[in-house]
mmCIF file of C-alpha atoms in Angstrom:
data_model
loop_
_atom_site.group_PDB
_atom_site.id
_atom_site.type_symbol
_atom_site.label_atom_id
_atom_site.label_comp_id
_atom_site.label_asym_id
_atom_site.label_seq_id
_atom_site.Cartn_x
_atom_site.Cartn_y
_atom_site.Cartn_z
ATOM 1 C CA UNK A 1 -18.201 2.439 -15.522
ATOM 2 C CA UNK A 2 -15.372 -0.308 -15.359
ATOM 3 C CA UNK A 3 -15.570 -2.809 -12.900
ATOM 4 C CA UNK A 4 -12.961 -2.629 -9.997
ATOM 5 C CA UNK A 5 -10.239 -5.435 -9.584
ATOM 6 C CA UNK A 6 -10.311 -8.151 -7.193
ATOM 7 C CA UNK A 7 -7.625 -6.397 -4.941
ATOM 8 C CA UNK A 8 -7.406 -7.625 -1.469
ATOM 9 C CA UNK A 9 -6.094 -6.417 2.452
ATOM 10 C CA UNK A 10 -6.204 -8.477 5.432
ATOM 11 C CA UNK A 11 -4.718 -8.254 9.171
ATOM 12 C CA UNK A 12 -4.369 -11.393 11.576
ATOM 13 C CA UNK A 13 -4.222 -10.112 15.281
ATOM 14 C CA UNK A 14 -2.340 -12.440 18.387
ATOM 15 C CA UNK A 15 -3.063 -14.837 19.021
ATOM 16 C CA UNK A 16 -3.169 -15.828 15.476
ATOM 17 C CA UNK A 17 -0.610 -14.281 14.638
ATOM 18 C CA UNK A 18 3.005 -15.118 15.784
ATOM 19 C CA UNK A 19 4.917 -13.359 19.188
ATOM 20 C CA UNK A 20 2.723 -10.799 19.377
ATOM 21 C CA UNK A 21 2.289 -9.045 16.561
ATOM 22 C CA UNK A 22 -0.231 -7.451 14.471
ATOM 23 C CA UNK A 23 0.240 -8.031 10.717
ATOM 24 C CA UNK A 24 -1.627 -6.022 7.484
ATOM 25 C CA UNK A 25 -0.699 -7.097 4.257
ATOM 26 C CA UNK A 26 -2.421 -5.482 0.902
ATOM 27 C CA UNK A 27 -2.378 -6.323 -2.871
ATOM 28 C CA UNK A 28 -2.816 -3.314 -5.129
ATOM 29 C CA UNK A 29 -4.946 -4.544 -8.309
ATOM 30 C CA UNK A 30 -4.102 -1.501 -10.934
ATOM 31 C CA UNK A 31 -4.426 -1.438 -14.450
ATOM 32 C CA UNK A 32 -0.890 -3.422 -16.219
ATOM 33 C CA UNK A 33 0.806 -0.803 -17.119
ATOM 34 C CA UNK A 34 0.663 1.681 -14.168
ATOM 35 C CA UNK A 35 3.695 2.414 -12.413
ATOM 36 C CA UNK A 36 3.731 2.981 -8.423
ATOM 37 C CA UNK A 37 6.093 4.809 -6.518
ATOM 38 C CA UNK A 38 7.279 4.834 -2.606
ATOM 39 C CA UNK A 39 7.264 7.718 -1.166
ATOM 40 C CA UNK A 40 8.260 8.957 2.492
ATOM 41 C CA UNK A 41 7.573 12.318 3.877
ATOM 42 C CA UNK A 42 8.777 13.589 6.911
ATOM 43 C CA UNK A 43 6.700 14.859 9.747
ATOM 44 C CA UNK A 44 5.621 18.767 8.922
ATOM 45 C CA UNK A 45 3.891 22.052 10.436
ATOM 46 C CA UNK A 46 1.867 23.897 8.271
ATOM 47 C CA UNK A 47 1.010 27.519 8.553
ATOM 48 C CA UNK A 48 -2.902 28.461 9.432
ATOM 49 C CA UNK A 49 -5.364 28.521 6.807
ATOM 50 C CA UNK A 50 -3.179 26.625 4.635
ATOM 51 C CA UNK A 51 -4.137 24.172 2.153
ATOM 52 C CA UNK A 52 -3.372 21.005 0.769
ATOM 53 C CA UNK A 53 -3.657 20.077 -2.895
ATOM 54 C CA UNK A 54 -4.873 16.672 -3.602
ATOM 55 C CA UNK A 55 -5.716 14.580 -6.773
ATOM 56 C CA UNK A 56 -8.273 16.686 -7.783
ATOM 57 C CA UNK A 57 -9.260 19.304 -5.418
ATOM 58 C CA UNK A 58 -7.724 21.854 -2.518
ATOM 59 C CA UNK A 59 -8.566 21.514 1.040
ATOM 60 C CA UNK A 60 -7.966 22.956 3.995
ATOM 61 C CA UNK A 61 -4.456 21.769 5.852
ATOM 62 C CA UNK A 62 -4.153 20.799 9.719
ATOM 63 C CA UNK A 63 -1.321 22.320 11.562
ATOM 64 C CA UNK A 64 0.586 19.294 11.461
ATOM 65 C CA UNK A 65 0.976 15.932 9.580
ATOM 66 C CA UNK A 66 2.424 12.864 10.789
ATOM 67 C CA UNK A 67 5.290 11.484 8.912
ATOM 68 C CA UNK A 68 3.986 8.946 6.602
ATOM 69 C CA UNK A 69 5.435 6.143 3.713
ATOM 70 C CA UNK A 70 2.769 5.578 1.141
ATOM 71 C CA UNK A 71 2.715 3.321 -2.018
ATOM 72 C CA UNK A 72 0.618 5.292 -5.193
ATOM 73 C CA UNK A 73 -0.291 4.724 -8.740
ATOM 74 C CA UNK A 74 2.841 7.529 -9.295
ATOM 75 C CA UNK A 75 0.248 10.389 -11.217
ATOM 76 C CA UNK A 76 -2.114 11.478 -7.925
ATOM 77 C CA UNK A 77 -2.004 12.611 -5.030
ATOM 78 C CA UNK A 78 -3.270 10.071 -2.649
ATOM 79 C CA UNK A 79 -2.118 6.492 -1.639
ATOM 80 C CA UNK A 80 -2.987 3.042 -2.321
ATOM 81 C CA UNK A 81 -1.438 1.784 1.099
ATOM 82 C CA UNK A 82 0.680 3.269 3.452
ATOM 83 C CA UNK A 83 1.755 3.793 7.575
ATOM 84 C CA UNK A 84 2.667 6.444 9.391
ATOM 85 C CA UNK A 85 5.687 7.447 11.972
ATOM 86 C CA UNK A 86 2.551 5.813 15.196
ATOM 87 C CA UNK A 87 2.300 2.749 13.443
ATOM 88 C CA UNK A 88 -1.144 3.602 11.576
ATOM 89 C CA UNK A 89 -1.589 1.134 8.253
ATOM 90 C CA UNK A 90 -4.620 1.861 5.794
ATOM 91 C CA UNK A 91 -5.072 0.340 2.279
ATOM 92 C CA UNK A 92 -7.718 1.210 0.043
ATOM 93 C CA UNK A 93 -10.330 -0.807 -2.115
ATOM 94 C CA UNK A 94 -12.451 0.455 -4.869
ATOM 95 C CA UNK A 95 -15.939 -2.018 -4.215
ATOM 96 C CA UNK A 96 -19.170 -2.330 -6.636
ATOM 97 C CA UNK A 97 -22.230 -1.023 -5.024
ATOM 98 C CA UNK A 98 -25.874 -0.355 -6.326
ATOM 99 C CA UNK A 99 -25.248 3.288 -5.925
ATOM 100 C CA UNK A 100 -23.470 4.503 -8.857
ATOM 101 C CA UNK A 101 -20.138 6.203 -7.416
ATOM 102 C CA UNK A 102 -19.807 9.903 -8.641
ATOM 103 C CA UNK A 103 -17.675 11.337 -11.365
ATOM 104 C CA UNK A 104 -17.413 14.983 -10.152
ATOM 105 C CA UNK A 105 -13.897 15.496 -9.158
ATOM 106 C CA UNK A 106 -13.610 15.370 -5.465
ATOM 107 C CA UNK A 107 -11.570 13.294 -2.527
ATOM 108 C CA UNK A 108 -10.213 10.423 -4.589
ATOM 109 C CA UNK A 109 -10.567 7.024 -2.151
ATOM 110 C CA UNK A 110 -6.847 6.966 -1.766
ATOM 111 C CA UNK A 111 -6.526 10.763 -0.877
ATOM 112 C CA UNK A 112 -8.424 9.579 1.887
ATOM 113 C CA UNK A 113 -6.216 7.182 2.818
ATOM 114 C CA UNK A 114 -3.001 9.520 2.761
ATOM 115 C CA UNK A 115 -5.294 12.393 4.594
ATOM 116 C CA UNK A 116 -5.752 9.156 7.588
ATOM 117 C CA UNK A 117 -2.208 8.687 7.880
ATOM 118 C CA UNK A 118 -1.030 12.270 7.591
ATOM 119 C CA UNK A 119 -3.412 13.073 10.330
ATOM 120 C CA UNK A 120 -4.573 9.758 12.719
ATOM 121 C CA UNK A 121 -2.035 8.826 15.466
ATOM 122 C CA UNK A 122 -4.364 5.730 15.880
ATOM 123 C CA UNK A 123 -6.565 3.889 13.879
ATOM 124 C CA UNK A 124 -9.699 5.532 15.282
ATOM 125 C CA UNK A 125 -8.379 8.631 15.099
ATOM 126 C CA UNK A 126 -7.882 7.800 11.043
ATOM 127 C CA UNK A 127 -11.085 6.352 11.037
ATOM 128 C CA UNK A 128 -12.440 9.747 12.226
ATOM 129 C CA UNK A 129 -10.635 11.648 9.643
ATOM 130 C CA UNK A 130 -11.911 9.817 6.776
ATOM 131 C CA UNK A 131 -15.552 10.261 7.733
ATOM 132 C CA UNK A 132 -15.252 14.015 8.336
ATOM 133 C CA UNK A 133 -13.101 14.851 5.156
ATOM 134 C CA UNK A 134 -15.721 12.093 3.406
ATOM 135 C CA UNK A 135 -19.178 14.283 4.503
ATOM 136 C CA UNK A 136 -17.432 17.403 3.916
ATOM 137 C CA UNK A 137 -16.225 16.866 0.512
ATOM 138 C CA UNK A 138 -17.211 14.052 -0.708
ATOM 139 C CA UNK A 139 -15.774 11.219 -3.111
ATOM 140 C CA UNK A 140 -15.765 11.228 -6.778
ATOM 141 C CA UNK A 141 -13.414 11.374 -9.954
ATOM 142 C CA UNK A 142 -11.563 9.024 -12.343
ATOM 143 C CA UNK A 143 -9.548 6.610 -10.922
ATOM 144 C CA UNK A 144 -7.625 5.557 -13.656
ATOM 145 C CA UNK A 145 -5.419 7.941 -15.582
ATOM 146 C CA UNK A 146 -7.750 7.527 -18.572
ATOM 147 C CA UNK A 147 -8.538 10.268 -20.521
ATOM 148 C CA UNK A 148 -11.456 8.113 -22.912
ATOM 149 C CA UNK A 149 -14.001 7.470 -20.290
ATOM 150 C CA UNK A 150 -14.344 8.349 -16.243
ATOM 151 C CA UNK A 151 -13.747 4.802 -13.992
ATOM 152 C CA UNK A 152 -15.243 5.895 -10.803
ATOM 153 C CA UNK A 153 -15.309 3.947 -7.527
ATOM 154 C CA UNK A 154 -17.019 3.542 -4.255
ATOM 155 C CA UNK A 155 -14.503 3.043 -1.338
ATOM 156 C CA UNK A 156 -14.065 0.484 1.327
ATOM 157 C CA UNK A 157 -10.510 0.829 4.062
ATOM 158 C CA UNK A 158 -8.662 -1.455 6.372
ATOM 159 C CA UNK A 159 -7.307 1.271 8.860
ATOM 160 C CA UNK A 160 -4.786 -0.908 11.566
ATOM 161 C CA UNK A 161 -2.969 -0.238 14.629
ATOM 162 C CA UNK A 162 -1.008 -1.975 17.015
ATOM 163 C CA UNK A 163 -3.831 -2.304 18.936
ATOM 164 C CA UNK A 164 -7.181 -2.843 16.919
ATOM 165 C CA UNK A 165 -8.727 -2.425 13.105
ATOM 166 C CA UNK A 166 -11.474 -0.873 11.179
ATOM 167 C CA UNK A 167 -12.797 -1.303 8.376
ATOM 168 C CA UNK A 168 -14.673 0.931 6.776
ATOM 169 C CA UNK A 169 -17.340 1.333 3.833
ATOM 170 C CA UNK A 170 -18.552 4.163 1.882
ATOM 171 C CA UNK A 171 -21.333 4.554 -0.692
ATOM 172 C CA UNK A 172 -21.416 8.377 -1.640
ATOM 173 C CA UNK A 173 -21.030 10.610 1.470
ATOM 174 C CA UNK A 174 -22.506 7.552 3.478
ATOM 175 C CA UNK A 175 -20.544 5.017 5.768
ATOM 176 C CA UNK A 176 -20.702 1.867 7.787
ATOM 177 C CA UNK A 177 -18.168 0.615 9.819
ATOM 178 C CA UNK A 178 -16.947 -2.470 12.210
ATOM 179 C CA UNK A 179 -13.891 -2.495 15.077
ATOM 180 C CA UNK A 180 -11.906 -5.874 15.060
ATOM 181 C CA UNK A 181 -9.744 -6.770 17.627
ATOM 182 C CA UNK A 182 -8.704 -10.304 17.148
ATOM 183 C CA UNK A 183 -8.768 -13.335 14.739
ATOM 184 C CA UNK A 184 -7.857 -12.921 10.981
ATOM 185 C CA UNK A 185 -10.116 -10.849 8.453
ATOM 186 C CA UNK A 186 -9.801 -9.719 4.819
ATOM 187 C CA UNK A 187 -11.449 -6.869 2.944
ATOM 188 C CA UNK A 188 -11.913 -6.844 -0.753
ATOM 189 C CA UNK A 189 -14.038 -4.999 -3.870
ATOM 190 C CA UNK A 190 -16.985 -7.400 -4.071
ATOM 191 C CA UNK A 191 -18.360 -6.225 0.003
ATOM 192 C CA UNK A 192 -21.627 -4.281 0.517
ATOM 193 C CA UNK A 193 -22.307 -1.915 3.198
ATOM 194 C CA UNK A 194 -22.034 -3.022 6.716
ATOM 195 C CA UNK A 195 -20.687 -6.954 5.195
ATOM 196 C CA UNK A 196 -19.276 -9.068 7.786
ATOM 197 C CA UNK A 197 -15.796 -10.466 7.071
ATOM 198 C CA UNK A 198 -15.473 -14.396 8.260
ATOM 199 C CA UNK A 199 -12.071 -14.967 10.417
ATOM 200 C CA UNK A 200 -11.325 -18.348 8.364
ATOM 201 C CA UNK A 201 -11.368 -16.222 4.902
ATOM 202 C CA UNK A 202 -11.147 -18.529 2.032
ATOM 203 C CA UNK A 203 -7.997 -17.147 1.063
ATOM 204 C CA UNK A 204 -6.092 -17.510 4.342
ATOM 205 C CA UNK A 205 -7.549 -20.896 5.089
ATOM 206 C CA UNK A 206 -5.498 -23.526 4.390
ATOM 207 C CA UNK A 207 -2.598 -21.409 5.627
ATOM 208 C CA UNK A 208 -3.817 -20.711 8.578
ATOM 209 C CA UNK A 209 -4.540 -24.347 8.903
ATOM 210 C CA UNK A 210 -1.780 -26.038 8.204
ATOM 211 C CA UNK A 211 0.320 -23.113 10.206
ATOM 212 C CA UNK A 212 0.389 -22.996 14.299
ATOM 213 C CA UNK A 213 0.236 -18.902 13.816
ATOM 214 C CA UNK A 214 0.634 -16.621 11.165
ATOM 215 C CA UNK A 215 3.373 -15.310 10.273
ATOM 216 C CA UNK A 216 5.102 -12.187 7.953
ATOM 217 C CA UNK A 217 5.881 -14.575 5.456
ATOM 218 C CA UNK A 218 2.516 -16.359 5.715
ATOM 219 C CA UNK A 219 1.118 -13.112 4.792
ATOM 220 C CA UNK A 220 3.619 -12.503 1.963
ATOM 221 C CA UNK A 221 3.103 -16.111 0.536
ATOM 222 C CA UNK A 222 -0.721 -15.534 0.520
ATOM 223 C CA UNK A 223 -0.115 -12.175 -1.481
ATOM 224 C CA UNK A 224 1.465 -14.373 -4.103
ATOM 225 C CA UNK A 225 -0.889 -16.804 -4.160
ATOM 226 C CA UNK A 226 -2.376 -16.210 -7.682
ATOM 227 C CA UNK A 227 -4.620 -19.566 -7.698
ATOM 228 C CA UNK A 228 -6.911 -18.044 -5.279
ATOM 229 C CA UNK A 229 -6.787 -14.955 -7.232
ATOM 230 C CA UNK A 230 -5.417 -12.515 -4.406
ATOM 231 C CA UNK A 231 -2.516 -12.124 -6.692
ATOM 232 C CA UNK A 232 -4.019 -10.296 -9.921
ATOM 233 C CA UNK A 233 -2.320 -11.504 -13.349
ATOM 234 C CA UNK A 234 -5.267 -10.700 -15.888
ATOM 235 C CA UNK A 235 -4.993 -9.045 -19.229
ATOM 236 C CA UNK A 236 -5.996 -6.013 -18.197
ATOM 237 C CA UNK A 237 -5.088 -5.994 -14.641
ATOM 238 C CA UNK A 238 -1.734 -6.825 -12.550
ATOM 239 C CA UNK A 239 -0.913 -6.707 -8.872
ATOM 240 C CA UNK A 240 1.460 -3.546 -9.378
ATOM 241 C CA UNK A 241 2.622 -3.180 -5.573
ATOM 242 C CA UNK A 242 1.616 -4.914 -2.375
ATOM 243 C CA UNK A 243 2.707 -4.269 1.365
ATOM 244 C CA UNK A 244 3.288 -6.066 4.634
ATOM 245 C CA UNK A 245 3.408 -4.757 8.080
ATOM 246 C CA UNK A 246 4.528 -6.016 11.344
ATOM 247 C CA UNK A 247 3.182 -4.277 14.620
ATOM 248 C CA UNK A 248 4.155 -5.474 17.533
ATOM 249 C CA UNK A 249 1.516 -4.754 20.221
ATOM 250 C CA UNK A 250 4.899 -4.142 22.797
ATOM 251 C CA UNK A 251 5.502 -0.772 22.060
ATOM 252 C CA UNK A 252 9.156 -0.786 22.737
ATOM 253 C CA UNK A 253 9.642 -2.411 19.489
ATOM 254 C CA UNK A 254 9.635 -0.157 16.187
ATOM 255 C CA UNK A 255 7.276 -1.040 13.684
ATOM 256 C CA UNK A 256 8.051 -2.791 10.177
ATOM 257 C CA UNK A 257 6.894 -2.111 6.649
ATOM 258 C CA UNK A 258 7.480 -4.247 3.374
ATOM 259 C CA UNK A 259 7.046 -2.641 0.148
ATOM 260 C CA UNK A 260 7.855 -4.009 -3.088
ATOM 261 C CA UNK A 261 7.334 -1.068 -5.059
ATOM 262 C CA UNK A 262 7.431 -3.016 -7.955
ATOM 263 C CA UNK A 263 4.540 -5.185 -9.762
ATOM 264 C CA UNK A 264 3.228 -9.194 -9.258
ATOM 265 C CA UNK A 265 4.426 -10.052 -5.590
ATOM 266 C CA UNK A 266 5.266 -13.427 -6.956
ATOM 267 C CA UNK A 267 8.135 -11.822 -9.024
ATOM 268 C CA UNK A 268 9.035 -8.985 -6.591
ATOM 269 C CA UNK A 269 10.941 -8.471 -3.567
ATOM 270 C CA UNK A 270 9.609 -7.153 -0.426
ATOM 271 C CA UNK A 271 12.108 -4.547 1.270
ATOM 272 C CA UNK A 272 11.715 -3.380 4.860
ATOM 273 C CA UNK A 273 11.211 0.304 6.108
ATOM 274 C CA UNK A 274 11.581 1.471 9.546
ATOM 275 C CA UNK A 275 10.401 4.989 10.762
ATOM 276 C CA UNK A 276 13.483 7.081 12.270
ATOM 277 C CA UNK A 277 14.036 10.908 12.441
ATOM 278 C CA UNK A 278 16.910 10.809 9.643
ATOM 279 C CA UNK A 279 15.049 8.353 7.336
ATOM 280 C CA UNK A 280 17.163 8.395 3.654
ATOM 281 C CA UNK A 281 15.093 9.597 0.629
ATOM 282 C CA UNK A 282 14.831 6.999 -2.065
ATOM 283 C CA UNK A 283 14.787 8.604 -5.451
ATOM 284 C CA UNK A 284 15.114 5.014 -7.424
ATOM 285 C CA UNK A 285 11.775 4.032 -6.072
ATOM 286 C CA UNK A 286 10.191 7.695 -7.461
ATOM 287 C CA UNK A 287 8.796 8.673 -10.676
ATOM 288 C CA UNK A 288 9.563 11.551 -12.372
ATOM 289 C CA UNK A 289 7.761 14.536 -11.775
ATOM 290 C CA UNK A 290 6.639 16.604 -14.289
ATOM 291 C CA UNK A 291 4.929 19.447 -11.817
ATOM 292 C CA UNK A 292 2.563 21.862 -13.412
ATOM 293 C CA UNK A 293 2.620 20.268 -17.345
ATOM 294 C CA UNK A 294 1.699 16.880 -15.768
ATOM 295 C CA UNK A 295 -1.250 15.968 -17.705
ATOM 296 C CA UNK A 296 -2.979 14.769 -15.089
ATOM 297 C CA UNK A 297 -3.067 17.973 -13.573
ATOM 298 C CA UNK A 298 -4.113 19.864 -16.607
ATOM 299 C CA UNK A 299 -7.698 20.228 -17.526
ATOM 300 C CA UNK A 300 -8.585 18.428 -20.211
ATOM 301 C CA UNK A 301 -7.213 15.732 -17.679
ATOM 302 C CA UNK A 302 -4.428 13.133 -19.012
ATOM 303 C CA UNK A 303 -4.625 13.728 -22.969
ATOM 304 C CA UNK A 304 -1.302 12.154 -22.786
ATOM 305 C CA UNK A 305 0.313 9.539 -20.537
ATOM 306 C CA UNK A 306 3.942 10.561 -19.664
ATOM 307 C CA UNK A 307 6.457 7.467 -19.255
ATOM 308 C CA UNK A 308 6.552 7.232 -14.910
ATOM 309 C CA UNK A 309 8.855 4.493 -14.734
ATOM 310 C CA UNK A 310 11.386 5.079 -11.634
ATOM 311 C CA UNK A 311 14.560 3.056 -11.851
ATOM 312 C CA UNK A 312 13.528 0.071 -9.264
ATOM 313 C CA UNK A 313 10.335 0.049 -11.946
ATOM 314 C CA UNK A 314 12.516 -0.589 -15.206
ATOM 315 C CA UNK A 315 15.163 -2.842 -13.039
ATOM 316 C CA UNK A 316 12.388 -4.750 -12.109
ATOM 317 C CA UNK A 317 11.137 -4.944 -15.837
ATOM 318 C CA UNK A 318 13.959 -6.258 -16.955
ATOM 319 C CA UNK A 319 14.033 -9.164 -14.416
ATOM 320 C CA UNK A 320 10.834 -9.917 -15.370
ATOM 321 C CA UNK A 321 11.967 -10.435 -18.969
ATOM 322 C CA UNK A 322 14.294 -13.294 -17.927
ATOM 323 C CA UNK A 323 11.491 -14.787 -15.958
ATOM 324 C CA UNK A 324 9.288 -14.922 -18.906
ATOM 325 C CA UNK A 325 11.898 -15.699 -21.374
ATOM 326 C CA UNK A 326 14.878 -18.229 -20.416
ATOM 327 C CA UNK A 327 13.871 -20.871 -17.903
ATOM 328 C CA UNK A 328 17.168 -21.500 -16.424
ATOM 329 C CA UNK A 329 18.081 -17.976 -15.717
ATOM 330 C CA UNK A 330 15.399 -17.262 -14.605
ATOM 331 C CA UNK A 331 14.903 -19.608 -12.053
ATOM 332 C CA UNK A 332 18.311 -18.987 -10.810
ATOM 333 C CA UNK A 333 17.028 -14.955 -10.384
ATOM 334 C CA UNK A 334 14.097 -15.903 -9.021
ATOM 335 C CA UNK A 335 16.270 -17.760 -6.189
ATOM 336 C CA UNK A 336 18.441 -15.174 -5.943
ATOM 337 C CA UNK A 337 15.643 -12.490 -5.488
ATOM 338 C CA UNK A 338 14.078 -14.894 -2.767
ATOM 339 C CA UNK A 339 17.493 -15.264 -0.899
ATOM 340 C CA UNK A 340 17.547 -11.422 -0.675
ATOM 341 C CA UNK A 341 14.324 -11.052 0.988
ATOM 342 C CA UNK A 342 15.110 -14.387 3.208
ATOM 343 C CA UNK A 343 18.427 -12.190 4.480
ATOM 344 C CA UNK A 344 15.967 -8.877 5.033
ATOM 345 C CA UNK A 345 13.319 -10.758 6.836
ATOM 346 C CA UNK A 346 16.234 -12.429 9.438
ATOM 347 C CA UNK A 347 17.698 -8.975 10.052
ATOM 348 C CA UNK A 348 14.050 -7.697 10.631
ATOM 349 C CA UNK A 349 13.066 -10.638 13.066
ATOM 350 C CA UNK A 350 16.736 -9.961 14.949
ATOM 351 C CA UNK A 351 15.282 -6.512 15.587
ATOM 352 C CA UNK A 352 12.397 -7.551 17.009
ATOM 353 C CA UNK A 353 13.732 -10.600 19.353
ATOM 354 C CA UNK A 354 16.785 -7.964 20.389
ATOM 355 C CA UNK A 355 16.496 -6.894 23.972
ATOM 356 C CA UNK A 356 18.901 -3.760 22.814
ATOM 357 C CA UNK A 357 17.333 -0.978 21.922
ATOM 358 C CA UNK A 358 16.747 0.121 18.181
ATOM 359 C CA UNK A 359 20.081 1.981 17.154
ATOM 360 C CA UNK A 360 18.499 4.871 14.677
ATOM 361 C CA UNK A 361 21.613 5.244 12.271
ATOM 362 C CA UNK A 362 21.566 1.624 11.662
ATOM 363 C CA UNK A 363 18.142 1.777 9.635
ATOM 364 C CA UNK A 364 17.800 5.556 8.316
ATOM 365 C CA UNK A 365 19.028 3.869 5.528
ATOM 366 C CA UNK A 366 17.172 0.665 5.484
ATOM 367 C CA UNK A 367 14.907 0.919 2.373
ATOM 368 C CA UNK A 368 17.649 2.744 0.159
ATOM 369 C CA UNK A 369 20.084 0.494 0.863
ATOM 370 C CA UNK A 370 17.644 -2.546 -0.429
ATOM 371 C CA UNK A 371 16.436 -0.949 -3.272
ATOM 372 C CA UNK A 372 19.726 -0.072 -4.140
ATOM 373 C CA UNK A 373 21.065 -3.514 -3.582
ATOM 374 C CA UNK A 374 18.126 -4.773 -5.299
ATOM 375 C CA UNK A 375 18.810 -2.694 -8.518
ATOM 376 C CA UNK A 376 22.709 -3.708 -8.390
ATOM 377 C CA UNK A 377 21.545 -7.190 -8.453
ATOM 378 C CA UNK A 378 19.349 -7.044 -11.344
ATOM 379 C CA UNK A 379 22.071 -5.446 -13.407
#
């Protein structure tokens, strides 16, 4: 069994963090060359005795799911990170445990985490959903769309609300978990069952020091912090998305999520997404789908590995190039790429400082129009 990748999730509650406002940030630690997608889906009914297929296996649907915007490695089902339309955040860690975790094809760990946001209005609510789905059907499978050897996981969750967080470990069908309400805490792959996180994490330490409160781009710079190895730049794993969300704990303001959709945070941008009833599909930051001949759908499982690079994905490749390769253009992107996300993160602070009222046509939009921007740029 491989080992799983330091990936890391943490949330800072007031008064920590800045004007009232709860903020979850998660690094997704994937093998290098796996490509994730953003996805939204909008709120849906369902008719009875339904079901849902996920990465591996059917189960039964609920009348309804909550609109939700997930980040995935772009061949399963599930999520890596995501929120809903209520302002419900969960990311996902694979974690090394004793127990060996199983390889029968069941719930993959992110399934679970799309299953919490398609069905939780809060985070206990999520919580709950997880923990039923988990003792009904269990967790198992590969993780890794690898069709030479099963890498199988046990599964620990951050699950956030405006309001308060869990998190939540699983060995097998068995669980542990602990409600925070305040202070700063981090979850990551080397916990054990019922592991107490420390508020002055190592990794959020000297920001938190030498800051007066957290704030959304404290979180982002700590996602790029590779010396402390949050960010993930190995040889045979990368950061290949991260996320940051803003909830305030006023709940006349609309809740903000940051998704790069594209790998190493340090090179990347993070765009903005608000929840609204019109919200604009964004094909550039989706894979192709290949439906019923997807390999990883078809049993023997992924005897080939179809090219799932989405436009934002090979955009983003090519930027990377000039990083790597020409030191003076690329430091001129690089400033260029950081002025975008400067002009993103003013418009999204003016939102929440605004005593008018969120105008939904103004931000149906939001996330197209910054991946689109984003791709313009690069070319």
């Amino acid at each position: 069994m491989a080992v799983a990748p330091p990936s890391y999730c943490f949330v800072a509650f007031p008064p920590r963090a800045k004007d009232g406002l709860v903020i979850f940030g998660k690094n997704s630690a994937r093998p290098r060359d796996e490509v994730q997608e953003v996805v939204y889906f909008s709120a849906a009914d369902h008719e009875p005795e339904s079901k849902v297929e996920c990465t591996y296996i059917s189960i039964s649907q609920v009348p309804r799911t909550h609109a939700v915007v997930i980040s995935r490695p772009a061949w399963l089902w599930g999520a890596e990170m995501g929120a809903n339309e209520h302002g419900v955040c969960i990311a996902n860690e694979a974690i090394n445990a004793r127990e060996p975790a199983a390889e029968t094809e069941a719930l993959l760990g992110m399934d679970l985490v799309r299953l919490g946001l398609e069905r939780g209005a809060t985070a206990k609510e999520a919580l709950d959903v997880i923990v039923t789905l988990l003792e009904e059907h269990g967790q198992g499978g590969n993780y890794y769309e690898d069709a030479n050897s099963c890498h199988s996981f046990q599964s620990a969750y951050l699950i956030v609300d405006r309001e308060e967080a869990w998190a939540l470990e699983t060995v097998g069908k068995y669980w542990a978990a602990e409600k925070i309400t305040e202070g700063v805490k981090c979850i990551c792959n080397q916990l054990s069952l019922t592991t107490k996180i420390d508020a002055e994490h190592p990794e959020l330490r000297s920001y938190a020091q030498s800051q007066e409160s957290i704030t959304v781009q404290t979180m982002i710079d700590v996602l790029r912090d590779k010396a402390s190895g949050v960010c993930v730049d190995s040889e045979s794993f990368l950061t290949t998305a991260s996320v940051v969300s803003v909830l305030p704990q006023n709940r006349s303001l609309p809740c903000i999520h940051y998704f790069t959709g594209t790998p190493d945070p340090s090179r990347s941008i993070f765009k903005p997404f608000i929840f609204v009833d019109d919200v604009k599909l964004v094909p550039k930051a989706q894979s192709p789908c290949f439906g019923d001949d997807d390999p990883a759908k078809k049993e023997p499982r992924f005897q080939e590995k179809p090219d799932r690079r989405h436009e934002l994905y090979k955009a983003h490749e090519w930027a990377r190039a000039v990083l790597e390769s020409d030191e003076e253009q690329g430091q001129k992107l690089r400033k260029t790429m950081l002025e975008l996300e400067k002009q993103g993160l003013e418009a999204m602070e003016e939102i929440l400082t605004s005593s008018d009222p969120l105008d939904p046509t103004e931000v149906g939009d939001l996330f197209y129009d910054c991946v689109d921007t984003e791709i313009k740029f690069f070319k």
